XYZ file of C-alpha atoms in Angstrom:
73
model
C 0.000 0.000 0.000
C 1.178 3.510 -0.768
C 1.271 6.312 1.804
C -0.965 9.380 1.519
C 0.302 12.939 1.594
C -1.454 15.743 3.505
C -3.460 16.990 0.505
C -4.678 13.519 -0.426
C -5.730 12.823 3.145
C -7.635 16.120 3.320
C -9.437 15.301 0.063
C -10.368 11.774 1.155
C -11.555 12.976 4.568
C -13.647 15.748 2.996
C -15.262 13.279 0.584
C -15.939 10.844 3.437
C -17.561 13.669 5.401
C -19.762 14.676 2.485
C -20.952 11.114 2.053
C -21.320 10.365 5.757
C -18.745 7.591 5.588
C -16.205 6.723 8.254
C -16.199 9.071 11.278
C -14.267 11.936 12.842
C -11.659 9.376 13.924
C -8.822 9.111 11.426
C -8.452 5.535 10.161
C -5.025 3.860 9.805
C -5.733 3.227 6.126
C -8.336 4.356 3.618
C -9.157 2.965 0.175
C -5.919 1.022 0.053
C -3.757 3.939 1.221
C -1.718 3.934 4.417
C -2.270 6.980 6.622
C 0.804 7.936 8.646
C 0.346 9.221 12.185
C 2.433 12.286 11.355
C 3.579 13.858 8.103
C 7.112 15.067 7.345
C 6.178 18.650 8.194
C 5.060 17.560 11.686
C 1.341 17.818 10.961
C -0.730 15.100 12.599
C -2.954 13.050 10.310
C -5.670 13.015 12.977
C -5.897 16.825 12.852
C -6.044 16.925 9.053
C -8.752 14.248 8.963
C -10.884 15.874 11.671
C -10.653 19.324 10.091
C -11.603 18.150 6.604
C -14.331 15.818 7.861
C -15.877 18.528 10.048
C -15.800 21.087 7.223
C -17.607 18.653 4.934
C -20.208 17.847 7.581
C -20.779 21.571 8.124
C -21.243 22.097 4.379
C -23.801 19.282 4.256
C -25.720 20.710 7.240
C -25.828 24.212 5.746
C -27.089 22.956 2.397
C -29.690 20.670 3.953
C -30.974 23.587 5.989
C -31.079 25.813 2.886
C -33.042 23.163 1.012
C -35.529 22.832 3.877
C -36.017 26.596 4.029
C -36.509 26.767 0.262
C -39.102 23.987 0.440
C -41.027 25.883 3.116
C -41.232 29.045 1.008
């Protein structure tokens, strides 16, 4: 298995958040990719995953609310 870089991890976590897959907990691997605990720049994978996942979940919540408000009008 190949190892993810920070940008790939962010992208995968964001997509997982949009689709409601996985959770806020960073997995050790995802779609055949190994997720390191820490990247070369010292950034923790757990922080990258949680940030991206939370941003995606927030986006979903905002758009669901907008759709509900539009349906009520």
